[in-house]
């Protein structure tokens, strides 16, 4: 019965996000939409916009629900060690989407969070979303330095509160915050914390029920949002099956993820990545951590059924080259795995991406134990694959 009431009442029941599936925020887009629609914040600030998956859900809600919200998205748009590095394509696409759809009330601030903070009055922000670098020190700094800018009774969202891998530390700061004010945690995807800065002023609509101690309402709300997240994931899977993935926002960029290993086993923990836009030839330089071994190095592309032309791949450490194709070995020593086929081409390694998990394996390379990072350089071009 509770679920039925939620289904008929929440503004997000008709929400069709313009941007989804391009980041780690897909699970929470419907909640973001309802939060803005019901809270009607006067001032909303997001720290960490990247491709705008979360930010544009807030903006879309502010526009469609005429919430009267002033939105600010802050980012250097250069990436960080967790988000990976990315090129200028991201900022170009985000600022164009903002200009076309939300210019009247949304401003992008291309700056460091610390520098941007000066632009906001103390106790002025109604809704603050913190989603920058996810180390303990970075999140602690972002929370401590921005908390005075949030009005008493305002809301802070913290993303990635459930991630315990790599050096993510949001969960620790989240545990501490929960001791200091009312909160709710969504456990879909990497987890989202919703926290009210004391005092516990009454919140409008479903938000008051959400932040109440666990009850049938907030668990029904959590189920409702999990179901919306599942709907979106099904929609994304369908886009891959029918090929329409080629035409959405996801198709504008490609992620290159490099897995390094000593023992042939490849895992997310031992990988780094970079992201590129799709216009023209790109020189990509990916730095692997000191001590990274290439036994062998695996390169994955996260890309929408594209064709990728690679003209060179080079692996270097401390000024010496340890692998170089095509000059030294040709591309034939590179093995393909997963969703990729090699197409004929007189000089390039031409790759047709056929699904979600294409992989290239370089030959095993013995590296010196000398200091300094291992650097992978590639020259490539990604094109739509018709
Ligand atoms: C996890 S991503 C944001 C994801 C985004 N909210 C989404 O919905 O996909 C983190 C972003 O924070 C930015 N960032 C990290 N630390 C920063 C800092 N101190 N100042 C400005 N931007 C920063 C990075 O450039 C990156 O784009």
CSV table of C-alpha atoms and ligand atoms in Angstrom, one decimal:
chain,number,residue,atom,x,y,z
A,1,UNK,CA,0.0,0.0,0.0
A,2,UNK,CA,2.8,2.4,0.9
A,3,UNK,CA,4.5,1.6,-2.4
A,4,UNK,CA,1.3,2.4,-4.3
A,5,UNK,CA,1.0,5.9,-2.6
A,6,UNK,CA,4.7,6.5,-3.5
A,7,UNK,CA,4.2,5.5,-7.1
A,8,UNK,CA,1.3,7.9,-7.6
A,9,UNK,CA,2.7,10.8,-5.6
A,10,UNK,CA,6.4,11.3,-6.5
A,11,UNK,CA,7.2,13.7,-9.3
A,12,UNK,CA,9.9,11.3,-10.7
A,13,UNK,CA,7.2,8.8,-11.8
A,14,UNK,CA,7.2,10.6,-15.2
A,15,UNK,CA,10.9,11.5,-15.2
A,16,UNK,CA,12.8,10.8,-18.4
A,17,UNK,CA,16.5,11.8,-17.8
A,18,UNK,CA,18.2,13.5,-20.7
A,19,UNK,CA,21.6,12.3,-19.5
A,20,UNK,CA,22.1,8.8,-18.0
A,21,UNK,CA,24.5,5.9,-18.1
A,22,UNK,CA,27.6,8.1,-18.4
A,23,UNK,CA,28.8,8.0,-14.8
A,24,UNK,CA,28.3,6.2,-11.5
A,25,UNK,CA,25.1,8.2,-10.6
A,26,UNK,CA,22.5,6.3,-12.7
A,27,UNK,CA,21.0,4.6,-9.6
A,28,UNK,CA,20.1,7.9,-7.9
A,29,UNK,CA,18.7,10.1,-10.8
A,30,UNK,CA,15.1,9.7,-9.8
A,31,UNK,CA,15.8,10.6,-6.2
A,32,UNK,CA,17.8,13.7,-7.3
A,33,UNK,CA,14.7,14.7,-9.4
A,34,UNK,CA,12.3,14.3,-6.5
A,35,UNK,CA,14.6,16.0,-4.0
A,36,UNK,CA,14.7,19.2,-6.1
A,37,UNK,CA,11.0,19.0,-7.0
A,38,UNK,CA,9.9,18.7,-3.4
A,39,UNK,CA,12.6,20.6,-1.5
A,40,UNK,CA,12.6,23.5,-4.0
A,41,UNK,CA,16.1,24.7,-2.9
A,42,UNK,CA,16.8,28.3,-3.6
A,43,UNK,CA,20.6,27.6,-3.9
A,44,UNK,CA,22.1,24.2,-5.1
A,45,UNK,CA,25.8,23.6,-5.4
A,46,UNK,CA,27.5,20.4,-6.8
A,47,UNK,CA,31.2,19.8,-6.2
A,48,UNK,CA,32.3,17.3,-8.9
A,49,UNK,CA,30.2,17.5,-12.1
A,50,UNK,CA,32.3,15.6,-14.7
A,51,UNK,CA,29.9,14.6,-17.5
A,52,UNK,CA,27.0,16.0,-15.6
A,53,UNK,CA,25.0,12.9,-14.8
A,54,UNK,CA,23.9,14.0,-11.4
A,55,UNK,CA,24.1,17.8,-12.0
A,56,UNK,CA,21.8,17.7,-15.0
A,57,UNK,CA,19.2,15.6,-13.2
A,58,UNK,CA,19.0,18.3,-10.5
A,59,UNK,CA,18.8,21.0,-13.3
A,60,UNK,CA,16.2,19.0,-15.3
A,61,UNK,CA,14.1,18.8,-12.2
A,62,UNK,CA,14.5,22.5,-11.3
A,63,UNK,CA,13.4,23.4,-14.9
A,64,UNK,CA,10.5,20.9,-15.2
A,65,UNK,CA,9.1,21.5,-11.7
A,66,UNK,CA,9.7,25.3,-11.9
A,67,UNK,CA,11.5,25.0,-8.5
A,68,UNK,CA,13.1,28.5,-8.7
A,69,UNK,CA,16.5,27.0,-7.9
A,70,UNK,CA,19.8,28.7,-8.7
A,71,UNK,CA,22.3,25.9,-9.6
A,72,UNK,CA,26.1,26.0,-9.6
A,73,UNK,CA,28.3,23.1,-10.7
A,74,UNK,CA,32.0,23.3,-9.7
A,75,UNK,CA,34.8,21.2,-11.3
A,76,UNK,CA,38.2,21.7,-12.8
A,77,UNK,CA,37.0,19.4,-15.6
A,78,UNK,CA,40.5,17.9,-15.7
A,79,UNK,CA,39.6,14.7,-13.7
A,80,UNK,CA,41.3,13.2,-10.7
A,81,UNK,CA,43.0,9.9,-9.7
A,82,UNK,CA,39.7,8.2,-9.1
A,83,UNK,CA,37.6,9.6,-12.0
A,84,UNK,CA,40.6,9.3,-14.3
A,85,UNK,CA,42.0,12.0,-16.6
A,86,UNK,CA,40.0,13.3,-19.5
A,87,UNK,CA,40.4,15.7,-22.3
A,88,UNK,CA,38.7,19.0,-23.2
A,89,UNK,CA,35.7,17.2,-24.8
A,90,UNK,CA,34.0,16.8,-21.4
A,91,UNK,CA,33.9,20.5,-20.6
A,92,UNK,CA,32.9,21.4,-24.1
A,93,UNK,CA,29.9,18.9,-24.0
A,94,UNK,CA,28.8,19.8,-20.5
A,95,UNK,CA,28.9,23.6,-21.1
A,96,UNK,CA,27.1,23.2,-24.4
A,97,UNK,CA,24.3,21.1,-22.7
A,98,UNK,CA,24.1,23.6,-19.9
A,99,UNK,CA,23.9,26.6,-22.3
A,100,UNK,CA,21.2,25.0,-24.5
A,101,UNK,CA,19.0,23.7,-21.7
A,102,UNK,CA,19.6,25.5,-18.4
A,103,UNK,CA,21.5,28.7,-19.0
A,104,UNK,CA,18.7,30.8,-17.3
A,105,UNK,CA,19.5,29.4,-13.8
A,106,UNK,CA,22.6,27.2,-14.0
A,107,UNK,CA,26.2,28.3,-13.8
A,108,UNK,CA,29.3,26.2,-14.3
A,109,UNK,CA,32.4,27.2,-12.3
A,110,UNK,CA,35.5,25.8,-13.8
A,111,UNK,CA,37.8,26.0,-10.8
A,112,UNK,CA,39.2,24.2,-7.8
A,113,UNK,CA,36.6,23.6,-5.0
A,114,UNK,CA,38.7,25.7,-2.6
A,115,UNK,CA,38.8,28.7,-4.9
A,116,UNK,CA,35.1,28.5,-5.8
A,117,UNK,CA,34.1,28.4,-2.1
A,118,UNK,CA,34.8,32.1,-1.7
A,119,UNK,CA,31.9,32.9,-4.1
A,120,UNK,CA,29.3,31.6,-1.6
A,121,UNK,CA,28.0,33.3,1.5
A,122,UNK,CA,28.0,31.4,4.9
A,123,UNK,CA,24.8,29.5,5.5
A,124,UNK,CA,23.5,30.2,2.0
A,125,UNK,CA,23.4,26.8,0.3
A,126,UNK,CA,20.1,24.8,0.7
A,127,UNK,CA,21.4,21.6,-1.1
A,128,UNK,CA,25.1,20.7,-1.5
A,129,UNK,CA,26.2,17.6,-3.4
A,130,UNK,CA,29.8,16.5,-2.7
A,131,UNK,CA,31.3,14.2,-5.3
A,132,UNK,CA,35.0,15.1,-5.9
A,133,UNK,CA,38.0,13.0,-5.1
A,134,UNK,CA,37.0,10.1,-2.8
A,135,UNK,CA,40.0,9.7,-0.5
A,136,UNK,CA,39.5,10.1,3.2
A,137,UNK,CA,41.5,13.3,3.3
A,138,UNK,CA,39.9,14.9,0.2
A,139,UNK,CA,36.3,14.2,1.4
A,140,UNK,CA,37.0,15.3,4.9
A,141,UNK,CA,38.4,18.6,3.6
A,142,UNK,CA,35.5,19.1,1.2
A,143,UNK,CA,32.9,18.4,4.0
A,144,UNK,CA,34.7,20.5,6.7
A,145,UNK,CA,35.4,23.5,4.4
A,146,UNK,CA,31.9,23.6,2.8
A,147,UNK,CA,29.7,22.8,5.8
A,148,UNK,CA,29.7,26.4,7.0
A,149,UNK,CA,28.3,27.4,3.6
A,150,UNK,CA,25.2,25.2,4.1
A,151,UNK,CA,22.2,26.7,5.9
A,152,UNK,CA,21.1,25.1,9.2
A,153,UNK,CA,18.5,22.5,8.2
A,154,UNK,CA,19.9,22.3,4.7
A,155,UNK,CA,20.8,19.0,3.0
A,156,UNK,CA,24.2,17.5,2.0
A,157,UNK,CA,24.5,14.6,-0.4
A,158,UNK,CA,27.6,12.4,-0.3
A,159,UNK,CA,28.2,10.0,-3.1
A,160,UNK,CA,30.1,6.7,-2.9
A,161,UNK,CA,29.4,6.1,0.8
A,162,UNK,CA,29.4,2.3,0.3
A,163,UNK,CA,32.7,1.9,-1.6
A,164,UNK,CA,35.5,0.2,0.4
A,165,UNK,CA,37.9,-0.6,-2.4
A,166,UNK,CA,41.1,1.2,-3.5
A,167,UNK,CA,41.7,4.2,-1.2
A,168,UNK,CA,38.1,5.4,-1.1
A,169,UNK,CA,37.3,6.9,2.3
A,170,UNK,CA,33.9,8.4,1.9
A,171,UNK,CA,32.4,5.7,4.1
A,172,UNK,CA,34.4,6.8,7.1
A,173,UNK,CA,33.4,10.4,6.8
A,174,UNK,CA,29.8,9.3,6.2
A,175,UNK,CA,29.8,7.2,9.4
A,176,UNK,CA,31.0,10.3,11.4
A,177,UNK,CA,28.4,12.6,9.8
A,178,UNK,CA,25.6,10.1,10.6
A,179,UNK,CA,26.4,10.7,14.3
A,180,UNK,CA,25.8,14.4,13.9
A,181,UNK,CA,22.5,14.7,12.2
A,182,UNK,CA,19.5,13.0,10.6
A,183,UNK,CA,20.4,10.9,7.6
A,184,UNK,CA,19.4,8.2,5.1
A,185,UNK,CA,21.6,5.9,3.0
A,186,UNK,CA,20.7,4.6,-0.4
A,187,UNK,CA,22.7,1.4,-1.0
A,188,UNK,CA,22.2,1.1,-4.8
A,189,UNK,CA,25.3,1.5,-6.9
A,190,UNK,CA,28.2,3.0,-4.9
A,191,UNK,CA,25.8,4.3,-2.3
A,192,UNK,CA,24.4,7.8,-1.6
A,193,UNK,CA,24.2,9.5,1.8
A,194,UNK,CA,21.5,12.1,2.5
A,195,UNK,CA,22.3,14.2,5.6
A,196,UNK,CA,20.5,17.1,7.2
A,197,UNK,CA,22.7,19.8,8.8
A,198,UNK,CA,21.3,20.3,12.3
A,199,UNK,CA,18.9,21.4,13.6
A,200,UNK,CA,16.4,18.8,12.4
A,201,UNK,CA,14.0,21.4,10.9
A,202,UNK,CA,10.9,19.8,9.3
A,203,UNK,CA,11.4,18.9,5.6
A,204,UNK,CA,8.7,19.0,3.0
A,205,UNK,CA,6.8,16.0,1.7
A,206,UNK,CA,8.5,12.6,1.5
A,207,UNK,CA,11.8,14.0,2.7
A,208,UNK,CA,10.6,14.2,6.3
A,209,UNK,CA,9.6,10.5,6.1
A,210,UNK,CA,12.9,9.6,4.4
A,211,UNK,CA,15.0,11.0,7.2
A,212,UNK,CA,12.8,9.6,10.0
A,213,UNK,CA,14.1,6.6,11.9
A,214,UNK,CA,13.7,3.4,9.8
A,215,UNK,CA,10.0,2.8,9.1
A,216,UNK,CA,7.8,1.3,6.4
A,217,UNK,CA,7.9,4.6,4.5
A,218,UNK,CA,11.6,5.0,4.0
A,219,UNK,CA,12.1,1.3,3.1
A,220,UNK,CA,9.2,1.6,0.6
A,221,UNK,CA,10.9,4.7,-0.9
A,222,UNK,CA,14.2,2.9,-1.1
A,223,UNK,CA,12.5,0.1,-3.0
A,224,UNK,CA,10.8,2.6,-5.3
A,225,UNK,CA,14.2,4.1,-6.2
A,226,UNK,CA,15.9,0.7,-6.6
A,227,UNK,CA,13.1,-0.2,-9.1
A,228,UNK,CA,13.7,3.0,-11.1
A,229,UNK,CA,17.4,2.3,-11.1
A,230,UNK,CA,16.7,-1.3,-12.4
A,231,UNK,CA,14.4,0.2,-15.1
A,232,UNK,CA,17.2,2.5,-16.3
A,233,UNK,CA,19.7,-0.4,-16.3
A,234,UNK,CA,17.3,-2.4,-18.4
A,235,UNK,CA,16.9,0.5,-20.8
A,236,UNK,CA,20.7,0.8,-21.1
A,237,UNK,CA,21.0,-3.0,-21.8
A,238,UNK,CA,18.4,-2.6,-24.5
A,239,UNK,CA,20.3,0.3,-26.1
A,240,UNK,CA,23.3,-2.1,-26.4
A,241,UNK,CA,21.2,-4.8,-27.9
A,242,UNK,CA,19.4,-2.7,-30.5
A,243,UNK,CA,22.5,-0.5,-31.3
A,244,UNK,CA,20.9,2.8,-30.2
A,245,UNK,CA,23.7,3.1,-27.7
A,246,UNK,CA,25.5,4.7,-30.7
A,247,UNK,CA,23.3,7.8,-30.6
A,248,UNK,CA,23.0,8.8,-26.9
A,249,UNK,CA,25.3,10.9,-24.6
A,250,UNK,CA,27.4,7.7,-23.8
A,251,UNK,CA,28.5,7.5,-27.4
A,252,UNK,CA,30.3,10.9,-27.3
A,253,UNK,CA,33.4,9.6,-25.4
A,254,UNK,CA,35.5,6.5,-25.0
A,255,UNK,CA,37.2,5.3,-21.8
A,256,UNK,CA,40.6,3.5,-22.2
A,257,UNK,CA,41.2,1.3,-19.1
A,258,UNK,CA,44.6,-0.2,-18.7
A,259,UNK,CA,45.1,-3.3,-16.4
A,260,UNK,CA,48.6,-4.1,-15.2
A,261,UNK,CA,49.6,-7.3,-13.5
A,262,UNK,CA,52.5,-9.5,-12.4
A,263,UNK,CA,50.7,-12.8,-12.6
A,264,UNK,CA,48.3,-12.6,-15.5
A,265,UNK,CA,45.2,-11.9,-13.4
A,266,UNK,CA,43.5,-8.6,-14.2
A,267,UNK,CA,41.3,-6.8,-11.6
A,268,UNK,CA,39.8,-3.3,-11.3
A,269,UNK,CA,42.0,-2.5,-8.3
A,270,UNK,CA,45.1,-2.7,-10.6
A,271,UNK,CA,43.9,-0.5,-13.4
A,272,UNK,CA,44.0,3.1,-14.5
A,273,UNK,CA,42.0,4.9,-17.1
A,274,UNK,CA,41.7,7.9,-19.3
A,275,UNK,CA,38.8,9.3,-21.4
A,276,UNK,CA,38.8,10.8,-24.8
A,277,UNK,CA,36.3,12.6,-27.0
A,278,UNK,CA,35.6,11.4,-30.5
A,279,UNK,CA,36.6,14.2,-32.8
A,280,UNK,CA,39.9,13.5,-34.7
A,281,UNK,CA,43.1,11.8,-33.8
A,282,UNK,CA,44.2,11.6,-30.2
A,283,UNK,CA,47.6,11.2,-28.5
A,284,UNK,CA,46.8,9.5,-25.3
A,285,UNK,CA,49.4,9.2,-22.5
A,286,UNK,CA,48.5,7.0,-19.5
A,287,UNK,CA,50.8,6.8,-16.5
A,288,UNK,CA,50.8,3.6,-14.5
A,289,UNK,CA,51.9,3.5,-10.9
A,290,UNK,CA,55.6,2.8,-10.1
A,291,UNK,CA,56.1,-0.9,-9.8
A,292,UNK,CA,53.3,-1.7,-12.3
A,293,UNK,CA,54.2,-4.9,-14.2
A,294,UNK,CA,53.1,-5.8,-17.8
A,295,UNK,CA,52.7,-9.5,-17.6
A,296,UNK,CA,50.7,-8.9,-19.7
A,297,UNK,CA,49.2,-5.4,-20.0
A,298,UNK,CA,45.5,-5.5,-20.9
A,299,UNK,CA,43.7,-2.5,-22.6
A,300,UNK,CA,39.9,-2.3,-22.5
A,301,UNK,CA,37.8,0.2,-24.3
A,302,UNK,CA,34.5,1.3,-22.9
A,303,UNK,CA,32.9,2.6,-26.0
A,304,UNK,CA,29.6,2.5,-27.9
A,305,UNK,CA,30.0,0.0,-30.8
A,306,UNK,CA,32.6,2.2,-32.5
A,307,UNK,CA,35.5,1.5,-34.9
A,308,UNK,CA,38.9,2.4,-33.4
A,309,UNK,CA,42.0,3.0,-35.5
A,310,UNK,CA,45.3,2.7,-33.7
A,311,UNK,CA,48.4,3.9,-35.4
A,312,UNK,CA,50.9,3.4,-32.6
A,313,UNK,CA,51.3,1.9,-29.1
A,314,UNK,CA,54.4,2.5,-27.1
A,315,UNK,CA,55.3,1.4,-23.6
A,316,UNK,CA,58.2,3.3,-21.9
A,317,UNK,CA,59.9,3.5,-18.5
A,318,UNK,CA,62.6,5.9,-17.4
A,319,UNK,CA,63.3,7.0,-20.9
A,320,UNK,CA,63.6,3.5,-22.4
A,321,UNK,CA,61.1,1.9,-24.7
A,322,UNK,CA,60.0,-1.7,-23.9
A,323,UNK,CA,57.2,-2.2,-26.5
A,324,UNK,CA,56.6,-0.3,-29.7
A,325,UNK,CA,54.1,-1.2,-32.4
A,326,UNK,CA,54.1,-1.2,-35.3
A,327,UNK,CA,57.8,-0.1,-35.5
A,328,UNK,CA,59.4,-3.0,-33.6
A,329,UNK,CA,56.9,-5.8,-33.4
A,330,UNK,CA,54.0,-4.9,-35.7
A,331,UNK,CA,50.4,-5.2,-34.4
A,332,UNK,CA,50.3,-9.0,-34.8
A,333,UNK,CA,51.7,-9.6,-31.4
A,334,UNK,CA,48.6,-8.0,-29.8
A,335,UNK,CA,45.9,-10.5,-29.0
A,336,UNK,CA,42.3,-9.6,-29.0
A,337,UNK,CA,39.7,-10.8,-26.4
A,338,UNK,CA,36.0,-10.2,-25.7
A,339,UNK,CA,33.8,-8.0,-27.8
A,340,UNK,CA,36.2,-6.9,-30.6
A,341,UNK,CA,37.2,-7.9,-34.1
A,342,UNK,CA,40.2,-6.9,-36.1
A,343,UNK,CA,39.4,-5.4,-39.5
A,344,UNK,CA,41.8,-5.4,-42.4
A,345,UNK,CA,43.9,-2.2,-42.8
A,346,UNK,CA,47.2,-1.8,-44.5
A,347,UNK,CA,49.0,0.0,-41.7
A,348,UNK,CA,46.7,0.6,-38.6
A,349,UNK,CA,45.3,-1.7,-36.0
A,350,UNK,CA,41.7,-1.3,-37.0
A,351,UNK,CA,39.2,-2.5,-34.3
A,352,UNK,CA,35.5,-3.1,-34.7
A,353,UNK,CA,33.9,-3.0,-31.2
A,354,UNK,CA,31.0,-5.4,-31.0
A,355,UNK,CA,29.9,-5.2,-27.4
A,356,UNK,CA,30.5,-4.0,-23.9
A,357,UNK,CA,33.8,-5.7,-23.1
A,358,UNK,CA,36.5,-5.5,-25.8
A,359,UNK,CA,40.1,-6.3,-24.7
A,360,UNK,CA,43.6,-6.0,-26.2
A,361,UNK,CA,46.5,-8.0,-24.6
A,362,UNK,CA,50.0,-6.7,-25.3
A,363,UNK,CA,52.7,-9.4,-25.2
A,364,UNK,CA,54.4,-10.0,-21.8
A,365,UNK,CA,57.1,-7.4,-21.3
A,366,UNK,CA,59.9,-7.7,-18.7
A,367,UNK,CA,60.5,-4.4,-17.1
A,368,UNK,CA,63.4,-3.1,-15.0
A,369,UNK,CA,62.7,-2.6,-11.3
A,370,UNK,CA,64.0,1.0,-11.6
A,371,UNK,CA,62.1,4.0,-10.2
A,372,UNK,CA,59.6,5.9,-12.2
A,373,UNK,CA,56.2,5.3,-13.7
A,374,UNK,CA,55.5,3.0,-16.7
A,375,UNK,CA,53.9,5.1,-19.5
A,376,UNK,CA,51.6,3.8,-22.2
A,377,UNK,CA,51.2,6.1,-25.2
A,378,UNK,CA,48.8,5.5,-28.0
A,379,UNK,CA,47.7,7.4,-31.1
A,380,UNK,CA,44.2,6.6,-32.1
A,381,UNK,CA,40.9,7.7,-33.5
A,382,UNK,CA,37.4,6.6,-32.5
A,383,UNK,CA,34.6,6.7,-35.1
A,384,UNK,CA,30.9,5.8,-35.1
A,385,UNK,CA,30.6,2.2,-36.4
A,386,UNK,CA,27.6,2.1,-38.7
B,1,LIG,C1,33.4,11.4,-9.4
B,1,LIG,S1,33.6,12.7,-10.5
B,1,LIG,C2,32.0,13.5,-10.4
B,1,LIG,C3,30.9,12.6,-11.0
B,1,LIG,C4,29.6,13.3,-11.3
B,1,LIG,N1,29.0,13.9,-10.1
B,1,LIG,C5,28.6,12.4,-12.0
B,1,LIG,O1,27.4,12.5,-11.8
B,1,LIG,O2,29.1,11.6,-12.9
B,1,LIG,C6,34.6,13.8,-9.7
B,1,LIG,C7,34.9,15.1,-10.4
B,1,LIG,O3,35.5,16.0,-9.4
B,1,LIG,C8,36.5,16.8,-10.0
B,1,LIG,N2,37.3,17.2,-8.9
B,1,LIG,C9,37.9,16.4,-8.0
B,1,LIG,N3,38.6,17.2,-7.1
B,1,LIG,C10,38.4,18.5,-7.4
B,1,LIG,C11,38.7,19.7,-6.8
B,1,LIG,N4,39.5,19.8,-5.7
B,1,LIG,N5,38.3,20.9,-7.4
B,1,LIG,C12,37.6,20.8,-8.6
B,1,LIG,N6,37.2,19.6,-9.2
B,1,LIG,C13,37.6,18.5,-8.6
B,1,LIG,C14,37.1,15.9,-11.0
B,1,LIG,O4,37.6,16.7,-12.1
B,1,LIG,C15,36.0,15.0,-11.5
B,1,LIG,O5,35.4,15.5,-12.7
